[in-house]
PDB file of C-alpha atoms and ligand atoms in Angstrom:
ATOM      1  CA  MET A  29     124.108 112.909  33.036  1.00 69.00           C
ATOM      2  CA  ASP A  30     123.623 114.932  36.205  1.00 68.00           C
ATOM      3  CA  SER A  31     124.677 114.426  39.806  1.00 65.00           C
ATOM      4  CA  GLU A  32     121.740 112.112  40.525  1.00 60.00           C
ATOM      5  CA  ASP A  33     123.445 109.489  38.382  1.00 62.00           C
ATOM      6  CA  ILE A  34     126.426 109.305  40.676  1.00 63.00           C
ATOM      7  CA  VAL A  35     125.509 106.715  43.181  1.00 56.00           C
ATOM      8  CA  SER A  36     127.817 106.895  46.086  1.00 50.00           C
ATOM      9  CA  SER A  37     128.822 104.858  47.783  1.00 47.00           C
ATOM     10  CA  ASP A  38     129.643 101.303  48.201  1.00 45.00           C
ATOM     11  CA  SER A  39     131.870 102.769  50.805  1.00 40.00           C
ATOM     12  CA  VAL A  40     134.631 100.633  52.123  1.00 37.00           C
ATOM     13  CA  PRO A  41     135.241 100.262  54.972  1.00 35.00           C
ATOM     14  CA  ALA A  42     132.850 102.850  56.428  1.00 31.00           C
ATOM     15  CA  PRO A  43     129.723 103.704  54.481  1.00 28.00           C
ATOM     16  CA  SER A  44     129.349 107.389  53.855  1.00 30.00           C
ATOM     17  CA  LEU A  45     126.012 108.507  52.686  1.00 30.00           C
ATOM     18  CA  GLY A  46     125.174 110.899  49.970  1.00 33.00           C
ATOM     19  CA  ASN A  47     128.410 112.829  49.816  1.00 37.00           C
ATOM     20  CA  ALA A  48     128.703 112.235  46.113  1.00 42.00           C
ATOM     21  CA  VAL A  49     125.912 114.649  45.550  1.00 42.00           C
ATOM     22  CA  SER A  50     126.590 117.639  47.780  1.00 42.00           C
ATOM     23  CA  PRO A  51     130.274 118.267  48.315  1.00 46.00           C
ATOM     24  CA  SER A  52     131.034 120.140  51.484  1.00 47.00           C
ATOM     25  CA  PRO A  53     133.293 123.182  51.146  1.00 49.00           C
ATOM     26  CA  LEU A  54     136.448 121.490  52.389  1.00 51.00           C
ATOM     27  CA  PRO A  55     139.013 121.824  49.612  1.00 49.00           C
ATOM     28  CA  ASN A  56     141.906 120.858  51.894  1.00 54.00           C
ATOM     29  CA  ASP A  57     140.417 117.655  53.183  1.00 79.00           C
ATOM     30  CA  GLU A  58     143.368 115.329  52.699  1.00 81.00           C
ATOM     31  CA  ASP A  59     141.226 112.246  52.220  1.00 89.00           C
ATOM     32  CA  MET A  60     139.559 113.880  49.245  1.00 91.00           C
ATOM     33  CA  ILE A  61     141.169 112.491  46.116  1.00 93.00           C
ATOM     34  CA  ILE A  62     138.788 113.629  43.375  1.00 93.00           C
ATOM     35  CA  ARG A  63     136.456 116.571  43.532  1.00 94.00           C
ATOM     36  CA  ALA A  64     134.302 117.979  40.761  1.00 93.00           C
ATOM     37  CA  VAL A  65     132.254 121.141  41.171  1.00 94.00           C
ATOM     38  CA  LYS A  66     129.575 122.309  38.725  1.00 94.00           C
ATOM     39  CA  LEU A  67     131.129 120.425  35.869  1.00 93.00           C
ATOM     40  CA  ASN A  68     129.603 120.996  32.451  1.00 94.00           C
ATOM     41  CA  LYS A  69     130.577 119.542  29.122  1.00 95.00           C
ATOM     42  CA  TYR A  70     129.129 120.372  25.733  1.00 96.00           C
ATOM     43  CA  PHE A  71     129.943 118.683  22.448  1.00 96.00           C
ATOM     44  CA  GLY A  72     128.757 121.390  20.056  1.00 95.00           C
ATOM     45  CA  ASP A  73     125.304 122.222  21.382  1.00 94.00           C
ATOM     46  CA  LYS A  74     124.882 118.835  23.015  1.00 94.00           C
ATOM     47  CA  HIS A  75     124.931 119.258  26.784  1.00 93.00           C
ATOM     48  CA  VAL A  76     126.423 116.010  28.055  1.00 93.00           C
ATOM     49  CA  LEU A  77     127.504 116.771  31.632  1.00 92.00           C
ATOM     50  CA  LYS A  78     125.112 118.990  33.540  1.00 91.00           C
ATOM     51  CA  ASP A  79     126.345 120.698  36.681  1.00 91.00           C
ATOM     52  CA  ILE A  80     128.016 117.594  38.044  1.00 91.00           C
ATOM     53  CA  ASP A  81     129.116 117.831  41.678  1.00 91.00           C
ATOM     54  CA  PHE A  82     130.797 114.941  43.388  1.00 88.00           C
ATOM     55  CA  GLU A  83     133.733 113.753  45.416  1.00 91.00           C
ATOM     56  CA  VAL A  84     135.630 110.536  45.802  1.00 92.00           C
ATOM     57  CA  ARG A  85     137.546 110.072  49.012  1.00 92.00           C
ATOM     58  CA  LYS A  86     140.236 107.659  50.048  1.00 92.00           C
ATOM     59  CA  GLY A  87     138.718 104.253  50.772  1.00 90.00           C
ATOM     60  CA  GLU A  88     135.521 104.901  48.834  1.00 89.00           C
ATOM     61  CA  VAL A  89     134.093 103.100  45.859  1.00 89.00           C
ATOM     62  CA  VAL A  90     131.805 105.425  43.915  1.00 89.00           C
ATOM     63  CA  ALA A  91     129.675 104.105  41.090  1.00 88.00           C
ATOM     64  CA  LEU A  92     128.609 106.155  38.096  1.00 88.00           C
ATOM     65  CA  ILE A  93     125.573 104.656  36.455  1.00 87.00           C
ATOM     66  CA  GLY A  94     123.636 105.685  33.423  1.00 85.00           C
ATOM     67  CA  PRO A  95     122.368 104.477  30.073  1.00 86.00           C
ATOM     68  CA  SER A  96     124.675 104.257  27.114  1.00 87.00           C
ATOM     69  CA  GLY A  97     125.456 107.744  25.784  1.00 88.00           C
ATOM     70  CA  SER A  98     124.691 109.501  29.083  1.00 88.00           C
ATOM     71  CA  GLY A  99     128.236 110.824  29.546  1.00 91.00           C
ATOM     72  CA  LYS A 100     129.913 108.295  31.858  1.00 91.00           C
ATOM     73  CA  SER A 101     133.060 107.950  29.761  1.00 93.00           C
ATOM     74  CA  THR A 102     133.141 111.686  29.102  1.00 94.00           C
ATOM     75  CA  LEU A 103     133.167 112.361  32.834  1.00 93.00           C
ATOM     76  CA  ILE A 104     136.036 109.944  33.397  1.00 93.00           C
ATOM     77  CA  ARG A 105     137.937 111.455  30.471  1.00 92.00           C
ATOM     78  CA  CYS A 106     137.479 114.943  31.915  1.00 93.00           C
ATOM     79  CA  LEU A 107     138.835 113.801  35.293  1.00 92.00           C
ATOM     80  CA  ASN A 108     141.863 112.353  33.596  1.00 89.00           C
ATOM     81  CA  ALA A 109     142.343 115.490  31.471  1.00 88.00           C
ATOM     82  CA  LEU A 110     141.875 113.503  28.280  1.00 88.00           C
ATOM     83  CA  GLU A 111     138.905 115.758  27.611  1.00 91.00           C
ATOM     84  CA  LYS A 112     138.451 119.374  28.642  1.00 91.00           C
ATOM     85  CA  ALA A 113     135.310 120.288  30.576  1.00 93.00           C
ATOM     86  CA  THR A 114     133.446 123.305  29.205  1.00 94.00           C
ATOM     87  CA  SER A 115     133.048 124.792  32.681  1.00 94.00           C
ATOM     88  CA  GLY A 116     133.391 123.862  36.312  1.00 94.00           C
ATOM     89  CA  GLU A 117     136.249 122.738  38.424  1.00 94.00           C
ATOM     90  CA  ILE A 118     138.134 119.498  38.939  1.00 94.00           C
ATOM     91  CA  SER A 119     140.670 118.950  41.698  1.00 93.00           C
ATOM     92  CA  ILE A 120     142.838 115.903  42.123  1.00 93.00           C
ATOM     93  CA  GLN A 121     144.339 115.691  45.601  1.00 90.00           C
ATOM     94  CA  GLY A 122     143.524 119.357  46.118  1.00 88.00           C
ATOM     95  CA  GLN A 123     145.310 120.422  42.935  1.00 89.00           C
ATOM     96  CA  LYS A 124     143.097 122.106  40.376  1.00 91.00           C
ATOM     97  CA  LEU A 125     143.238 120.899  36.818  1.00 88.00           C
ATOM     98  CA  ASN A 126     143.353 123.960  34.659  1.00 82.00           C
ATOM     99  CA  PRO A 127     144.504 124.777  31.150  1.00 75.00           C
ATOM    100  CA  TYR A 128     147.481 126.796  32.366  1.00 81.00           C
ATOM    101  CA  LEU A 129     149.321 123.921  33.999  1.00 84.00           C
ATOM    102  CA  SER A 130     152.604 122.904  32.443  1.00 86.00           C
ATOM    103  CA  VAL A 131     152.680 119.527  30.723  1.00 85.00           C
ATOM    104  CA  LYS A 132     154.981 118.280  33.454  1.00 87.00           C
ATOM    105  CA  HIS A 133     152.676 119.424  36.242  1.00 88.00           C
ATOM    106  CA  LEU A 134     149.624 117.998  34.471  1.00 87.00           C
ATOM    107  CA  SER A 135     151.273 114.626  34.001  1.00 86.00           C
ATOM    108  CA  SER A 136     152.282 114.516  37.661  1.00 86.00           C
ATOM    109  CA  ILE A 137     148.619 115.075  38.618  1.00 88.00           C
ATOM    110  CA  ARG A 138     147.417 112.490  36.091  1.00 87.00           C
ATOM    111  CA  ARG A 139     149.816 109.966  37.511  1.00 88.00           C
ATOM    112  CA  GLU A 140     147.677 109.963  40.666  1.00 91.00           C
ATOM    113  CA  LEU A 141     144.879 108.376  38.616  1.00 94.00           C
ATOM    114  CA  GLY A 142     145.130 104.891  37.168  1.00 93.00           C
ATOM    115  CA  MET A 143     142.807 104.035  34.284  1.00 93.00           C
ATOM    116  CA  VAL A 144     141.242 100.672  33.554  1.00 93.00           C
ATOM    117  CA  PHE A 145     139.162 100.237  30.407  1.00 91.00           C
ATOM    118  CA  GLN A 146     136.348  97.944  29.348  1.00 89.00           C
ATOM    119  CA  ASN A 147     138.486  96.149  26.786  1.00 88.00           C
ATOM    120  CA  PHE A 148     141.597  95.754  28.939  1.00 89.00           C
ATOM    121  CA  ASN A 149     143.980  97.273  26.353  1.00 90.00           C
ATOM    122  CA  LEU A 150     146.782  94.864  27.215  1.00 96.00           C
ATOM    123  CA  PHE A 151     149.747  94.627  24.850  1.00 96.00           C
ATOM    124  CA  PRO A 152     149.262  91.256  23.087  1.00 97.00           C
ATOM    125  CA  HIS A 153     152.944  90.779  22.274  1.00 97.00           C
ATOM    126  CA  MET A 154     154.046  91.123  25.891  1.00 97.00           C
ATOM    127  CA  THR A 155     153.737  88.628  28.714  1.00 98.00           C
ATOM    128  CA  VAL A 156     151.574  89.391  31.710  1.00 98.00           C
ATOM    129  CA  LEU A 157     154.582  90.551  33.733  1.00 98.00           C
ATOM    130  CA  GLN A 158     155.946  92.662  30.872  1.00 98.00           C
ATOM    131  CA  ASN A 159     152.568  94.379  30.568  1.00 98.00           C
ATOM    132  CA  VAL A 160     152.640  95.261  34.258  1.00 98.00           C
ATOM    133  CA  ILE A 161     156.215  96.564  34.403  1.00 98.00           C
ATOM    134  CA  GLU A 162     156.239  98.507  31.130  1.00 96.00           C
ATOM    135  CA  ALA A 163     155.197 101.845  32.636  1.00 94.00           C
ATOM    136  CA  PRO A 164     157.465 101.716  35.703  1.00 95.00           C
ATOM    137  CA  LEU A 165     160.410 100.908  33.428  1.00 96.00           C
ATOM    138  CA  LEU A 166     159.671 103.523  30.768  1.00 94.00           C
ATOM    139  CA  VAL A 167     157.937 106.308  32.658  1.00 90.00           C
ATOM    140  CA  ARG A 168     159.338 105.952  36.157  1.00 88.00           C
ATOM    141  CA  LYS A 169     162.754 104.734  34.889  1.00 94.00           C
ATOM    142  CA  MET A 170     162.668 102.121  37.610  1.00 96.00           C
ATOM    143  CA  PRO A 171     165.594  99.648  37.588  1.00 97.00           C
ATOM    144  CA  LYS A 172     164.549  96.329  36.021  1.00 97.00           C
ATOM    145  CA  ASP A 173     164.960  94.163  39.157  1.00 97.00           C
ATOM    146  CA  GLN A 174     162.895  96.603  41.208  1.00 97.00           C
ATOM    147  CA  ALA A 175     160.186  96.734  38.529  1.00 97.00           C
ATOM    148  CA  VAL A 176     160.052  92.932  38.359  1.00 98.00           C
ATOM    149  CA  ALA A 177     159.707  92.724  42.148  1.00 98.00           C
ATOM    150  CA  LEU A 178     156.903  95.294  42.042  1.00 97.00           C
ATOM    151  CA  GLY A 179     155.210  93.471  39.151  1.00 98.00           C
ATOM    152  CA  GLU A 180     155.335  90.166  40.996  1.00 98.00           C
ATOM    153  CA  LYS A 181     153.878  91.752  44.108  1.00 97.00           C
ATOM    154  CA  LEU A 182     151.003  93.288  42.144  1.00 96.00           C
ATOM    155  CA  LEU A 183     150.266  90.069  40.288  1.00 97.00           C
ATOM    156  CA  THR A 184     150.072  88.300  43.641  1.00 96.00           C
ATOM    157  CA  LYS A 185     147.667  90.976  44.853  1.00 94.00           C
ATOM    158  CA  VAL A 186     145.302  90.330  41.944  1.00 94.00           C
ATOM    159  CA  GLY A 187     145.731  86.556  42.268  1.00 95.00           C
ATOM    160  CA  LEU A 188     147.710  85.998  39.059  1.00 96.00           C
ATOM    161  CA  SER A 189     151.290  85.346  40.122  1.00 96.00           C
ATOM    162  CA  GLU A 190     151.250  82.020  38.303  1.00 97.00           C
ATOM    163  CA  LYS A 191     150.403  83.678  34.995  1.00 97.00           C
ATOM    164  CA  ARG A 192     153.375  86.045  34.890  1.00 97.00           C
ATOM    165  CA  ASP A 193     155.085  84.499  31.868  1.00 98.00           C
ATOM    166  CA  ILE A 194     152.142  83.811  29.611  1.00 98.00           C
ATOM    167  CA  TYR A 195     150.607  86.030  26.943  1.00 98.00           C
ATOM    168  CA  PRO A 196     147.242  87.795  27.396  1.00 97.00           C
ATOM    169  CA  SER A 197     145.545  85.744  24.662  1.00 97.00           C
ATOM    170  CA  ARG A 198     145.659  82.730  26.997  1.00 97.00           C
ATOM    171  CA  LEU A 199     143.801  84.476  29.818  1.00 96.00           C
ATOM    172  CA  SER A 200     140.074  84.675  30.534  1.00 95.00           C
ATOM    173  CA  GLY A 201     138.408  88.105  30.394  1.00 94.00           C
ATOM    174  CA  GLY A 202     138.378  88.400  34.174  1.00 94.00           C
ATOM    175  CA  GLN A 203     142.080  87.524  34.331  1.00 95.00           C
ATOM    176  CA  LYS A 204     142.882  90.079  31.630  1.00 96.00           C
ATOM    177  CA  GLN A 205     141.028  92.730  33.544  1.00 94.00           C
ATOM    178  CA  ARG A 206     142.952  91.851  36.708  1.00 95.00           C
ATOM    179  CA  VAL A 207     146.233  92.204  34.773  1.00 97.00           C
ATOM    180  CA  ALA A 208     145.006  95.611  33.590  1.00 96.00           C
ATOM    181  CA  ILE A 209     144.353  96.569  37.215  1.00 96.00           C
ATOM    182  CA  ALA A 210     147.853  95.402  38.249  1.00 96.00           C
ATOM    183  CA  ARG A 211     149.275  97.418  35.375  1.00 97.00           C
ATOM    184  CA  ALA A 212     147.427 100.562  36.495  1.00 95.00           C
ATOM    185  CA  LEU A 213     148.598  99.991  40.078  1.00 95.00           C
ATOM    186  CA  ALA A 214     152.219  99.760  38.956  1.00 95.00           C
ATOM    187  CA  MET A 215     152.262 103.551  38.724  1.00 93.00           C
ATOM    188  CA  GLN A 216     151.113 103.705  42.352  1.00 92.00           C
ATOM    189  CA  PRO A 217     148.088 105.930  41.783  1.00 94.00           C
ATOM    190  CA  ARG A 218     145.893 107.317  44.581  1.00 93.00           C
ATOM    191  CA  ALA A 219     142.743 106.561  42.636  1.00 95.00           C
ATOM    192  CA  LEU A 220     141.639 104.073  40.035  1.00 95.00           C
ATOM    193  CA  LEU A 221     139.148 105.114  37.374  1.00 95.00           C
ATOM    194  CA  PHE A 222     137.302 102.247  35.757  1.00 94.00           C
ATOM    195  CA  ASP A 223     135.389 102.705  32.521  1.00 93.00           C
ATOM    196  CA  GLU A 224     132.878  99.853  32.400  1.00 92.00           C
ATOM    197  CA  PRO A 225     135.373  97.338  33.776  1.00 91.00           C
ATOM    198  CA  THR A 226     132.988  94.404  33.813  1.00 90.00           C
ATOM    199  CA  SER A 227     130.865  95.053  30.729  1.00 89.00           C
ATOM    200  CA  ALA A 228     132.926  92.809  28.473  1.00 87.00           C
ATOM    201  CA  LEU A 229     132.998  89.952  30.979  1.00 89.00           C
ATOM    202  CA  ASP A 230     130.900  86.853  31.225  1.00 89.00           C
ATOM    203  CA  PRO A 231     128.700  87.170  34.315  1.00 90.00           C
ATOM    204  CA  GLU A 232     130.573  84.484  36.251  1.00 90.00           C
ATOM    205  CA  LEU A 233     133.829  86.447  35.886  1.00 89.00           C
ATOM    206  CA  VAL A 234     132.485  89.762  37.148  1.00 90.00           C
ATOM    207  CA  GLY A 235     132.845  88.844  40.834  1.00 90.00           C
ATOM    208  CA  GLU A 236     136.614  88.330  40.705  1.00 89.00           C
ATOM    209  CA  VAL A 237     137.127  91.825  39.266  1.00 90.00           C
ATOM    210  CA  LEU A 238     134.727  93.464  41.738  1.00 90.00           C
ATOM    211  CA  LYS A 239     136.592  91.794  44.583  1.00 90.00           C
ATOM    212  CA  VAL A 240     139.890  93.313  43.452  1.00 91.00           C
ATOM    213  CA  MET A 241     138.195  96.722  43.189  1.00 90.00           C
ATOM    214  CA  LYS A 242     136.933  96.438  46.760  1.00 89.00           C
ATOM    215  CA  ASP A 243     140.379  95.404  47.980  1.00 90.00           C
ATOM    216  CA  LEU A 244     141.776  98.590  46.427  1.00 91.00           C
ATOM    217  CA  ALA A 245     139.434 100.656  48.548  1.00 90.00           C
ATOM    218  CA  TYR A 246     140.340  98.670  51.666  1.00 90.00           C
ATOM    219  CA  GLU A 247     143.970  99.542  51.121  1.00 91.00           C
ATOM    220  CA  GLY A 248     143.046 103.216  51.027  1.00 91.00           C
ATOM    221  CA  ARG A 249     142.697 104.065  47.358  1.00 93.00           C
ATOM    222  CA  ALA A 250     139.772 105.915  45.868  1.00 92.00           C
ATOM    223  CA  VAL A 251     137.804 103.988  43.273  1.00 92.00           C
ATOM    224  CA  LEU A 252     135.449 105.439  40.702  1.00 92.00           C
ATOM    225  CA  SER A 253     133.779 103.026  38.370  1.00 91.00           C
ATOM    226  CA  ASN A 254     131.026 103.368  35.837  1.00 89.00           C
ATOM    227  CA  ARG A 255     128.538 100.960  34.467  1.00 85.00           C
ATOM    228  CA  ALA A 256     125.913 101.163  31.792  1.00 82.00           C
ATOM    229  CA  ILE A 257     122.424 100.431  33.007  1.00 77.00           C
ATOM    230  CA  PRO A 258     119.411 100.222  30.723  1.00 73.00           C
ATOM    231  CA  LYS A 259     117.289 103.340  30.753  1.00 70.00           C
ATOM    232  CA  SER A 260     114.175 101.419  31.707  1.00 69.00           C
ATOM    233  CA  TYR A 261     115.926 100.065  34.783  1.00 68.00           C
ATOM    234  CA  LEU A 262     117.164 103.509  35.796  1.00 61.00           C
ATOM    235  CA  GLU A 263     113.690 104.951  35.597  1.00 63.00           C
ATOM    236  CA  SER A 264     112.463 102.428  38.120  1.00 64.00           C
ATOM    237  CA  LEU A 265     115.432 102.877  40.418  1.00 59.00           C
ATOM    238  CA  ASN A 266     115.099 104.558  43.761  1.00 56.00           C
ATOM    239  CA  ILE A 267     118.434 106.354  43.861  1.00 51.00           C
ATOM    240  CA  SER A 268     118.048 107.677  47.382  1.00 47.00           C
ATOM    241  CA  ALA A 269     117.593 104.114  48.645  1.00 45.00           C
ATOM    242  CA  LEU A 270     120.675 102.955  46.788  1.00 45.00           C
ATOM    243  CA  ARG A 271     122.814 105.483  48.588  1.00 39.00           C
ATOM    244  CA  HIS A 272     122.355 103.549  51.797  1.00 32.00           C
ATOM    245  CA  PHE A 273     124.278 100.541  50.571  1.00 28.00           C
TER     246      PHE A 273
HETATM  247  N1  LIG B  18     134.512 113.444  21.099  1.00 64.35           N
HETATM  248  C1  LIG B  18     133.179 113.570  20.979  1.00 64.35           C
HETATM  249  N2  LIG B  18     132.636 114.397  20.076  1.00 64.35           N
HETATM  250  C2  LIG B  18     131.295 114.558  19.989  1.00 64.35           C
HETATM  251  N3  LIG B  18     130.406 113.903  20.749  1.00 64.35           N
HETATM  252  C3  LIG B  18     130.891 113.059  21.673  1.00 64.35           C
HETATM  253  C4  LIG B  18     132.299 112.828  21.836  1.00 64.35           C
HETATM  254  N4  LIG B  18     132.484 111.934  22.847  1.00 64.35           N
HETATM  255  C5  LIG B  18     131.247 111.611  23.262  1.00 64.35           C
HETATM  256  N5  LIG B  18     130.297 112.268  22.570  1.00 64.35           N
HETATM  257  C6  LIG B  18     128.844 112.189  22.802  1.00 64.35           C
HETATM  258  O1  LIG B  18     128.596 112.487  24.161  1.00 64.35           O
HETATM  259  C7  LIG B  18     127.575 111.634  24.678  1.00 64.35           C
HETATM  260  C8  LIG B  18     128.127 110.877  25.871  1.00 64.35           C
HETATM  261  O2  LIG B  18     129.072 109.920  25.427  1.00 64.35           O
HETATM  262  P1  LIG B  18     129.839 108.953  26.423  1.00 64.35           P
HETATM  263  O3  LIG B  18     130.498 109.773  27.484  1.00 64.35           O
HETATM  264  O4  LIG B  18     130.704 108.074  25.615  1.00 64.35           O
HETATM  265  O5  LIG B  18     128.627 108.131  27.065  1.00 64.35           O
HETATM  266  P2  LIG B  18     128.635 106.769  27.904  1.00 64.35           P
HETATM  267  O6  LIG B  18     130.045 106.477  28.287  1.00 64.35           O
HETATM  268  O7  LIG B  18     127.746 107.054  29.086  1.00 64.35           O
HETATM  269  O8  LIG B  18     128.044 105.725  27.016  1.00 64.35           O
HETATM  270  C9  LIG B  18     127.150 110.734  23.533  1.00 64.35           C
HETATM  271  O9  LIG B  18     126.019 111.305  22.950  1.00 64.35           O
HETATM  272  C10 LIG B  18     128.317 110.778  22.589  1.00 64.35           C
HETATM  273  O10 LIG B  18     127.903 110.589  21.259  1.00 64.35           O
HETATM  274 MG1  LIG B  19     131.215 104.833  27.929  1.00 64.35          MG
END
């Protein structure tokens, strides 16, 4: 994967063209949530990320596209410090991720980024509401009544307030993914990172998840989402035209 595969920007509300490819030298821009500069990642001698430069600002939805195996998940894992880039620089809200940060400092930076996965990763033995409030209760040590109020608010936001007391197995894929989004939001992150959020969904359920993602940008979060696209399709794609959407 290289920077050409990062197709900014279904920008919401104001389209911004092409900034995913050539970041301007403005490290203190307060709307800049995620910034990667000359990011490289090798697994052994396999060069997976090649000089990736991009930014995600508040209110933007940036799409990462590429065929399976092109490094989309690796990039997201590097941003979230689950994987260490071989070289280059990552800043989250102007704070550089580097190997010398204390665990406490690193986790405070990571808390700015919510993660949503392809397969939802909900806890099957917990109700919808319990899934959403687990992290605020355990990590934030939020009092139970406050966590429940927050959970209810987030479930309303994703259109699932009526499902609060049921178990994930009774939900459709799109509903599960919206619970996963509410759960990520419960930690009040500045940005949401989605790793193929709609790939496991039936086509008719994709729209409801994309709508929630757009709403997140409208409320001022940064959204980075990836999606696998067949290689043959990519080869015929005019990336510079796509940037104008
Ligand atoms: N932990 C790892 N160790 C070795 N190779 C890896 C590891 N993670 C990913 N890879 C390789 O890096 C490449 C990119 O993988 P990945 O980021 O999962 O791609 P994508 O998400 O675009 O399908 C693949 O060739 C994959 O096999
Ligand atoms: Mg992947």
